[in-house]
């Protein structure tokens, strides 16, 4: 069991990185990665939301949807769970970390519609993960998201001081950098 969880932990965070190999969650990945502090804050919020959403969605699926034979409602239920969790995170940050709340801006509510969060919940159901395995998968996926967004933010901060051709300034160089990161993360594919 521990070996399986370790494989899921490494696989979901590095080998099958949600952003760089599955291309889910690109909106906050590209939008919030201008500063390392903001990217780390977004990563922490995503870790919390995805991990908790994996636990709650797994429990709801196992104890309510599956026994009642209403699995077809899973997408709607999972979206509602994710929206409620994001509202909780938003209220918490607004009260206790207003500077991070202001820095994240519109991207914090976008966690609700972040396809990575819903993708993890649906992947857990499709792969028949139990609740604990689903939580580990959700946590690992969120850590992979955080690693990739923080790396991109660090690279973007360094690129501010570089001489970049005019046609590559702004989003073109960011997309090129993200593509190179995706290629680099392909190197982890031989890890497992």
Coordinates of N, CA and C in Angstrom, one line a residue:
X1 N 0.8 -1.2 0.0 CA 0.0 0.0 0.0 C 0.9 1.3 0.0
X2 N 1.9 1.3 0.8 CA 2.8 2.4 0.9 C 3.5 2.6 -0.4
X3 N 4.0 1.5 -1.0 CA 4.7 1.6 -2.3 C 3.7 2.2 -3.4
X4 N 2.5 1.8 -3.4 CA 1.5 2.3 -4.4 C 1.3 3.8 -4.2
X5 N 1.2 4.2 -2.9 CA 0.9 5.6 -2.6 C 2.2 6.4 -3.0
X6 N 3.4 5.9 -2.8 CA 4.6 6.6 -3.2 C 4.7 6.8 -4.7
X7 N 4.3 5.7 -5.4 CA 4.3 5.8 -6.9 C 3.3 6.8 -7.4
X8 N 2.1 6.9 -6.7 CA 1.1 7.9 -7.1 C 1.6 9.3 -6.8
X9 N 2.3 9.4 -5.6 CA 2.8 10.7 -5.2 C 3.8 11.2 -6.2
X10 N 4.8 10.4 -6.6 CA 5.8 10.8 -7.6 C 5.2 11.0 -9.0
X11 N 4.3 10.0 -9.4 CA 3.7 10.0 -10.7 C 2.9 11.3 -10.9
X12 N 2.0 11.6 -10.0 CA 1.1 12.7 -10.2 C 1.8 14.1 -10.1
X13 N 2.8 14.1 -9.3 CA 3.5 15.5 -9.1 C 4.5 15.7 -10.2
X14 N 5.3 14.7 -10.7 CA 6.3 15.0 -11.6 C 6.1 14.4 -13.0
X15 N 5.8 13.1 -13.0 CA 5.7 12.4 -14.3 C 4.5 12.8 -15.1
X16 N 3.3 12.9 -14.5 CA 2.1 13.3 -15.1 C 1.7 14.6 -14.6
X17 N 2.6 15.6 -14.6 CA 2.3 16.9 -14.0 C 1.0 17.5 -14.7
X18 N 0.1 17.9 -13.9 CA -1.2 18.3 -14.4 C -1.1 19.5 -15.3
X19 N -0.1 20.4 -15.2 CA 0.0 21.5 -16.1 C 0.8 21.2 -17.3
X20 N 2.0 20.6 -17.0 CA 3.0 20.5 -18.1 C 2.8 19.2 -18.9
X21 N 2.1 18.2 -18.5 CA 1.8 17.0 -19.4 C 0.4 16.8 -19.7
X22 N -0.5 17.3 -18.8 CA -2.0 17.1 -19.1 C -2.6 18.4 -19.6
X23 N -1.9 19.5 -19.4 CA -2.3 20.9 -19.8 C -3.6 21.3 -19.2
X24 N -3.8 21.0 -17.9 CA -5.0 21.4 -17.2 C -4.5 22.5 -16.2
X25 N -5.4 23.5 -16.0 CA -5.1 24.6 -15.1 C -4.1 25.6 -15.7
X26 N -4.2 25.8 -17.0 CA -3.3 26.8 -17.6 C -3.6 28.2 -17.3
X27 N -4.9 28.6 -17.0 CA -5.3 30.0 -16.8 C -4.5 30.5 -15.6
X28 N -4.6 29.9 -14.4 CA -3.8 30.5 -13.3 C -2.3 30.3 -13.5
X29 N -1.9 29.2 -14.2 CA -0.5 28.9 -14.4 C 0.1 30.1 -15.2
X30 N -0.6 30.6 -16.2 CA 0.0 31.7 -17.0 C -0.3 33.0 -16.3
X31 N -1.4 33.2 -15.7 CA -1.9 34.5 -15.2 C -1.3 34.9 -13.8
X32 N -1.0 33.9 -13.0 CA -0.5 34.2 -11.6 C 1.0 34.1 -11.5
X33 N 1.6 33.7 -12.5 CA 3.1 33.3 -12.4 C 4.0 34.5 -12.7
X34 N 3.6 35.7 -12.4 CA 4.4 36.9 -12.6 C 5.4 37.1 -11.5
X35 N 5.0 36.8 -10.2 CA 5.8 36.9 -9.1 C 5.8 35.6 -8.3
X36 N 7.0 35.3 -7.7 CA 7.1 34.0 -7.0 C 6.2 33.9 -5.8
X37 N 6.1 35.0 -5.1 CA 5.3 35.0 -3.8 C 3.8 34.8 -4.2
X38 N 3.3 35.4 -5.2 CA 2.0 35.2 -5.6 C 1.7 33.8 -6.1
X39 N 2.7 33.3 -6.9 CA 2.6 31.9 -7.4 C 2.6 30.9 -6.3
X40 N 3.4 31.1 -5.3 CA 3.5 30.2 -4.1 C 2.1 30.3 -3.3
X41 N 1.6 31.5 -3.2 CA 0.3 31.6 -2.5 C -0.8 30.9 -3.3
X42 N -0.8 31.1 -4.6 CA -1.8 30.4 -5.4 C -1.6 28.9 -5.3
X43 N -0.3 28.4 -5.3 CA -0.1 27.0 -5.2 C -0.6 26.5 -3.9
X44 N -0.4 27.2 -2.8 CA -0.9 26.8 -1.5 C -2.4 26.7 -1.5
X45 N -3.1 27.7 -2.1 CA -4.5 27.6 -2.1 C -5.0 26.4 -3.0
X46 N -4.3 26.1 -4.1 CA -4.7 25.0 -4.9 C -4.4 23.7 -4.2
X47 N -3.3 23.6 -3.4 CA -3.0 22.4 -2.7 C -4.2 22.1 -1.7
X48 N -4.6 23.2 -1.0 CA -5.7 23.0 0.0 C -6.9 22.6 -0.7
X49 N -7.3 23.3 -1.8 CA -8.6 23.0 -2.4 C -8.6 21.6 -3.1
X50 N -7.5 21.3 -3.8 CA -7.5 20.0 -4.5 C -7.5 18.8 -3.5
X51 N -6.7 19.0 -2.5 CA -6.6 17.9 -1.5 C -8.0 17.7 -0.8
X52 N -8.5 18.8 -0.3 CA -9.8 18.7 0.4 C -10.9 18.3 -0.6
X53 N -10.9 18.8 -1.8 CA -11.9 18.4 -2.8 C -11.8 16.9 -3.1
X54 N -10.6 16.4 -3.2 CA -10.4 14.9 -3.4 C -11.0 14.1 -2.3
X55 N -10.8 14.5 -1.1 CA -11.4 13.8 0.1 C -12.9 13.9 0.1
X56 N -13.4 15.1 -0.1 CA -14.9 15.3 0.0 C -15.6 14.6 -1.2
X57 N -15.0 14.8 -2.4 CA -15.6 14.2 -3.6 C -15.6 12.7 -3.5
X58 N -14.5 12.1 -3.0 CA -14.3 10.7 -2.9 C -15.3 10.1 -1.9
X59 N -15.5 10.8 -0.8 CA -16.5 10.3 0.2 C -17.9 10.4 -0.3
X60 N -18.2 11.5 -1.0 CA -19.6 11.7 -1.6 C -19.8 10.6 -2.6
X61 N -18.9 10.4 -3.5 CA -19.0 9.4 -4.5 C -19.2 8.0 -3.9
X62 N -18.4 7.6 -2.9 CA -18.4 6.3 -2.3 C -19.7 6.0 -1.5
X63 N -20.1 7.0 -0.7 CA -21.1 6.8 0.3 C -22.5 7.3 -0.2
X64 N -22.6 8.2 -1.2 CA -23.9 8.7 -1.6 C -24.2 8.3 -3.1
X65 N -23.3 8.8 -4.0 CA -23.6 8.6 -5.4 C -23.6 7.2 -5.9
X66 N -22.6 6.4 -5.5 CA -22.5 5.0 -5.9 C -23.6 4.1 -5.3
X67 N -23.8 4.2 -4.0 CA -24.9 3.4 -3.4 C -26.3 3.7 -4.0
X68 N -26.5 5.0 -4.3 CA -27.8 5.4 -4.8 C -27.9 5.2 -6.3
X69 N -26.8 4.8 -6.9 CA -26.8 4.5 -8.4 C -27.1 5.8 -9.2
X70 N -26.5 6.9 -8.7 CA -26.7 8.2 -9.4 C -25.3 8.7 -9.8
X71 N -24.4 7.9 -10.3 CA -23.1 8.3 -10.6 C -23.0 9.4 -11.7
X72 N -24.1 9.4 -12.5 CA -24.2 10.4 -13.6 C -24.2 11.9 -13.1
X73 N -24.5 12.0 -11.8 CA -24.5 13.4 -11.2 C -23.1 13.8 -10.7
X74 N -22.1 13.0 -10.8 CA -20.8 13.2 -10.2 C -20.2 14.6 -10.7
X75 N -20.3 15.0 -11.9 CA -19.7 16.2 -12.4 C -20.3 17.4 -11.7
X76 N -21.7 17.4 -11.6 CA -22.4 18.5 -11.0 C -22.1 18.6 -9.5
X77 N -22.1 17.5 -8.8 CA -21.8 17.4 -7.4 C -20.4 17.9 -7.1
X78 N -19.4 17.4 -7.9 CA -18.0 17.8 -7.7 C -17.8 19.3 -7.9
X79 N -18.5 19.8 -8.9 CA -18.3 21.3 -9.2 C -18.9 22.1 -8.0
X80 N -20.0 21.6 -7.4 CA -20.6 22.3 -6.2 C -19.6 22.2 -5.0
X81 N -19.0 21.0 -4.8 CA -18.1 20.8 -3.7 C -16.9 21.8 -3.9
X82 N -16.4 21.8 -5.1 CA -15.2 22.7 -5.4 C -15.5 24.1 -5.2
X83 N -16.7 24.6 -5.6 CA -17.1 25.9 -5.5 C -17.2 26.3 -4.0
X84 N -17.8 25.4 -3.2 CA -17.9 25.7 -1.8 C -16.5 25.8 -1.1
X85 N -15.6 24.9 -1.5 CA -14.3 25.0 -0.9 C -13.5 26.2 -1.3
X86 N -13.7 26.6 -2.5 CA -13.0 27.9 -3.0 C -13.6 29.1 -2.2
X87 N -14.9 29.1 -2.0 CA -15.5 30.2 -1.2 C -14.9 30.2 0.2
X88 N -14.7 29.1 0.8 CA -14.1 29.0 2.1 C -12.7 29.5 2.1
X89 N -11.9 29.1 1.1 CA -10.5 29.6 1.0 C -10.5 31.2 0.7
X90 N -11.4 31.6 -0.1 CA -11.5 33.1 -0.4 C -11.8 33.9 0.9
X91 N -12.8 33.4 1.7 CA -13.1 34.1 2.9 C -12.0 34.0 3.9
X92 N -11.3 32.9 4.0 CA -10.1 32.8 4.9 C -9.0 33.7 4.5
X93 N -8.7 33.8 3.2 CA -7.6 34.7 2.8 C -8.0 36.1 2.9
X94 N -9.2 36.5 2.7 CA -9.7 37.9 2.8 C -9.6 38.3 4.3
X95 N -9.8 37.4 5.2 CA -9.8 37.8 6.6 C -8.4 37.8 7.2
X96 N -7.6 36.7 6.9 CA -6.3 36.5 7.6 C -5.1 36.9 6.7
X97 N -5.2 36.9 5.4 CA -4.1 37.3 4.5 C -4.6 38.2 3.4
X98 N -5.0 39.4 3.8 CA -5.5 40.3 2.7 C -4.5 40.7 1.6
X99 N -3.2 40.7 1.9 CA -2.3 41.1 0.9 C -2.2 40.0 -0.2
X100 N -2.3 38.7 0.2 CA -2.3 37.6 -0.7 C -3.6 37.6 -1.4
X101 N -4.7 37.8 -0.7 CA -6.0 37.9 -1.3 C -6.1 38.9 -2.5
X102 N -5.5 40.1 -2.2 CA -5.5 41.2 -3.2 C -4.5 40.8 -4.4
X103 N -3.4 40.1 -4.1 CA -2.4 39.8 -5.1 C -3.0 38.7 -6.0
X104 N -3.8 37.8 -5.5 CA -4.4 36.7 -6.4 C -5.5 37.3 -7.2
X105 N -6.2 38.3 -6.7 CA -7.2 39.0 -7.5 C -8.3 38.0 -8.0
X106 N -8.5 38.2 -9.3 CA -9.6 37.4 -10.0 C -9.2 35.9 -10.1
X107 N -7.9 35.6 -10.0 CA -7.5 34.2 -10.2 C -8.0 33.3 -9.0
X108 N -8.2 33.9 -7.8 CA -8.7 33.0 -6.7 C -10.1 32.4 -7.0
X109 N -11.0 33.2 -7.4 CA -12.3 32.6 -7.7 C -12.2 31.7 -9.0
X110 N -11.2 31.9 -9.8 CA -11.1 31.0 -11.0 C -10.6 29.6 -10.6
X111 N -10.2 29.4 -9.3 CA -9.9 28.0 -8.9 C -11.2 27.2 -9.0
X112 N -12.3 27.8 -8.8 CA -13.6 27.1 -8.9 C -13.8 26.5 -10.3
X113 N -13.4 27.2 -11.3 CA -13.5 26.7 -12.7 C -12.2 26.1 -13.2
X114 N -11.2 26.0 -12.4 CA -9.9 25.4 -12.8 C -10.1 23.9 -13.1
X115 N -9.9 23.6 -14.4 CA -10.2 22.2 -14.8 C -9.3 21.2 -14.1
X116 N -8.2 21.7 -13.6 CA -7.3 20.7 -12.9 C -8.0 20.2 -11.6
X117 N -8.7 21.0 -10.9 CA -9.4 20.6 -9.7 C -10.4 19.6 -10.0
X118 N -11.3 19.9 -11.0 CA -12.3 18.9 -11.4 C -11.7 17.7 -12.0
X119 N -10.6 17.9 -12.8 CA -10.0 16.8 -13.4 C -9.4 15.8 -12.4
X120 N -8.9 16.2 -11.3 CA -8.4 15.3 -10.2 C -9.5 14.5 -9.6
X121 N -10.6 15.2 -9.3 CA -11.8 14.5 -8.7 C -12.3 13.4 -9.7
X122 N -12.4 13.8 -10.9 CA -12.9 12.8 -11.9 C -11.9 11.7 -12.2
X123 N -10.6 12.0 -12.2 CA -9.6 11.0 -12.3 C -9.6 10.0 -11.2
X124 N -9.8 10.5 -10.0 CA -9.9 9.6 -8.8 C -11.1 8.6 -9.0
X125 N -12.2 9.0 -9.5 CA -13.3 8.1 -9.7 C -13.0 7.2 -10.9
X126 N -12.5 7.7 -12.0 CA -12.2 6.8 -13.1 C -11.2 5.7 -12.8
X127 N -10.2 6.0 -12.0 CA -9.2 5.0 -11.6 C -9.6 4.2 -10.4
X128 N -10.8 4.4 -10.0 CA -11.3 3.6 -8.8 C -10.4 3.7 -7.6
X129 N -9.9 4.9 -7.3 CA -9.1 5.2 -6.2 C -10.0 5.2 -4.9
X130 N -9.5 4.7 -3.9 CA -10.2 4.8 -2.6 C -10.1 6.2 -2.1
X131 N -10.6 6.5 -0.9 CA -10.6 7.9 -0.4 C -9.1 8.3 -0.1
X132 N -8.4 7.4 0.6 CA -7.0 7.7 1.0 C -6.1 7.9 -0.3
X133 N -6.3 7.0 -1.2 CA -5.5 7.0 -2.5 C -5.9 8.3 -3.3
X134 N -7.1 8.6 -3.3 CA -7.6 9.8 -4.0 C -7.0 11.1 -3.3
X135 N -6.9 11.1 -2.0 CA -6.4 12.3 -1.3 C -4.9 12.4 -1.7
X136 N -4.2 11.3 -1.7 CA -2.7 11.3 -2.0 C -2.6 11.8 -3.5
X137 N -3.4 11.3 -4.4 CA -3.4 11.7 -5.8 C -3.7 13.2 -5.9
X138 N -4.7 13.7 -5.2 CA -5.0 15.1 -5.2 C -3.9 16.0 -4.7
X139 N -3.3 15.5 -3.5 CA -2.2 16.3 -3.0 C -1.0 16.3 -3.9
X140 N -0.7 15.2 -4.4 CA 0.5 15.1 -5.4 C 0.2 16.0 -6.6
X141 N -0.9 15.9 -7.1 CA -1.3 16.7 -8.3 C -1.1 18.2 -8.0
X142 N -1.6 18.6 -6.9 CA -1.6 20.0 -6.5 C -0.1 20.4 -6.2
X143 N 0.7 19.5 -5.6 CA 2.1 19.9 -5.4 C 2.8 20.0 -6.8
X144 N 2.5 19.2 -7.7 CA 3.0 19.3 -9.1 C 2.6 20.6 -9.7
X145 N 1.4 21.0 -9.5 CA 0.9 22.4 -10.0 C 1.7 23.5 -9.4
X146 N 1.9 23.4 -8.0 CA 2.6 24.4 -7.3 C 4.1 24.5 -7.8
X147 N 4.7 23.3 -7.9 CA 6.1 23.3 -8.4 C 6.2 24.0 -9.8
X148 N 5.3 23.6 -10.7 CA 5.4 24.2 -12.0 C 5.1 25.7 -12.0
X149 N 4.2 26.2 -11.3 CA 3.8 27.6 -11.3 C 4.9 28.4 -10.6
X150 N 5.6 27.9 -9.6 CA 6.6 28.6 -8.9 C 7.9 28.6 -9.8
X151 N 8.2 27.5 -10.5 CA 9.3 27.6 -11.4 C 9.1 28.6 -12.5
X152 N 7.9 28.6 -13.1 CA 7.6 29.6 -14.1 C 7.7 31.0 -13.6
X153 N 7.2 31.2 -12.4 CA 7.3 32.6 -11.8 C 8.7 33.0 -11.6
X154 N 9.6 32.1 -11.1 CA 11.0 32.4 -11.0 C 11.7 32.7 -12.3
X155 N 11.3 31.9 -13.3 CA 11.9 32.2 -14.6 C 11.4 33.5 -15.2
X156 N 10.1 33.8 -15.0 CA 9.6 35.1 -15.5 C 10.2 36.3 -14.8
X157 N 10.5 36.1 -13.5 CA 11.2 37.2 -12.8 C 12.6 37.5 -13.3
X158 N 13.3 36.4 -13.7 CA 14.6 36.5 -14.2 C 14.6 37.1 -15.6
X159 N 13.5 36.7 -16.4 CA 13.4 37.2 -17.8 C 13.2 38.7 -17.9
X160 N 12.7 39.3 -16.8 CA 12.5 40.8 -16.8 C 13.8 41.5 -17.1
X161 N 14.9 41.0 -16.7 CA 16.2 41.6 -16.9 C 16.9 41.2 -18.1
X162 N 16.3 40.4 -18.9 CA 17.0 39.9 -20.2 C 16.6 40.8 -21.3
X163 N 17.4 40.8 -22.4 CA 17.1 41.5 -23.6 C 16.4 40.5 -24.5
X164 N 15.1 40.7 -24.6 CA 14.2 39.8 -25.4 C 13.8 40.6 -26.6
X165 N 13.8 39.9 -27.8 CA 13.3 40.6 -29.0 C 11.9 41.1 -28.8
X166 N 11.6 42.2 -29.5 CA 10.3 42.8 -29.3 C 9.1 41.8 -29.6
X167 N 9.3 41.0 -30.6 CA 8.2 40.1 -31.0 C 7.9 39.0 -30.0
X168 N 8.9 38.8 -29.1 CA 8.7 37.7 -28.1 C 8.3 38.3 -26.7
X169 N 8.3 39.6 -26.5 CA 8.0 40.2 -25.2 C 6.5 39.9 -24.9
X170 N 6.3 39.7 -23.6 CA 5.0 39.4 -23.0 C 4.7 37.9 -23.1
X171 N 3.5 37.6 -23.5 CA 3.0 36.2 -23.5 C 3.7 35.3 -24.4
X172 N 4.2 35.7 -25.6 CA 5.0 34.7 -26.4 C 6.1 34.1 -25.7
X173 N 6.9 34.9 -25.0 CA 8.1 34.3 -24.3 C 7.7 33.4 -23.1
X174 N 6.5 33.8 -22.5 CA 6.0 32.9 -21.4 C 5.5 31.6 -21.9
X175 N 4.8 31.6 -23.1 CA 4.4 30.3 -23.7 C 5.6 29.5 -24.1
X176 N 6.6 30.1 -24.7 CA 7.8 29.4 -25.1 C 8.5 28.8 -23.9
X177 N 8.6 29.6 -22.8 CA 9.2 29.0 -21.6 C 8.4 27.9 -21.0
X178 N 7.1 28.0 -21.0 CA 6.2 26.9 -20.5 C 6.4 25.7 -21.4
X179 N 6.5 25.8 -22.7 CA 6.7 24.7 -23.6 C 8.0 24.0 -23.3
X180 N 9.1 24.8 -23.1 CA 10.4 24.2 -22.7 C 10.3 23.5 -21.4
X181 N 9.6 24.1 -20.4 CA 9.4 23.4 -19.1 C 8.7 22.1 -19.3
X182 N 7.7 22.0 -20.2 CA 7.0 20.8 -20.5 C 7.9 19.7 -21.1
X183 N 8.8 20.2 -22.0 CA 9.8 19.2 -22.5 C 10.7 18.7 -21.5
X184 N 11.1 19.6 -20.6 CA 12.0 19.2 -19.5 C 11.3 18.2 -18.6
X185 N 10.1 18.4 -18.3 CA 9.3 17.5 -17.4 C 9.1 16.2 -18.0
X186 N 9.2 16.1 -19.4 CA 9.1 14.8 -20.1 C 10.3 13.9 -19.6
X187 N 11.4 14.5 -19.2 CA 12.5 13.7 -18.7 C 12.2 12.9 -17.5
X188 N 11.1 13.2 -16.7 CA 10.7 12.5 -15.6 C 9.9 11.2 -16.0
X189 N 9.6 11.1 -17.2 CA 8.8 9.9 -17.7 C 9.5 8.6 -17.4
X190 N 10.8 8.6 -17.5 CA 11.5 7.3 -17.2 C 11.7 7.0 -15.7
X191 N 11.2 7.9 -14.9 CA 11.4 7.8 -13.4 C 10.6 6.6 -12.9
X192 N 9.4 6.4 -13.4 CA 8.6 5.3 -12.9 C 8.6 4.1 -13.8

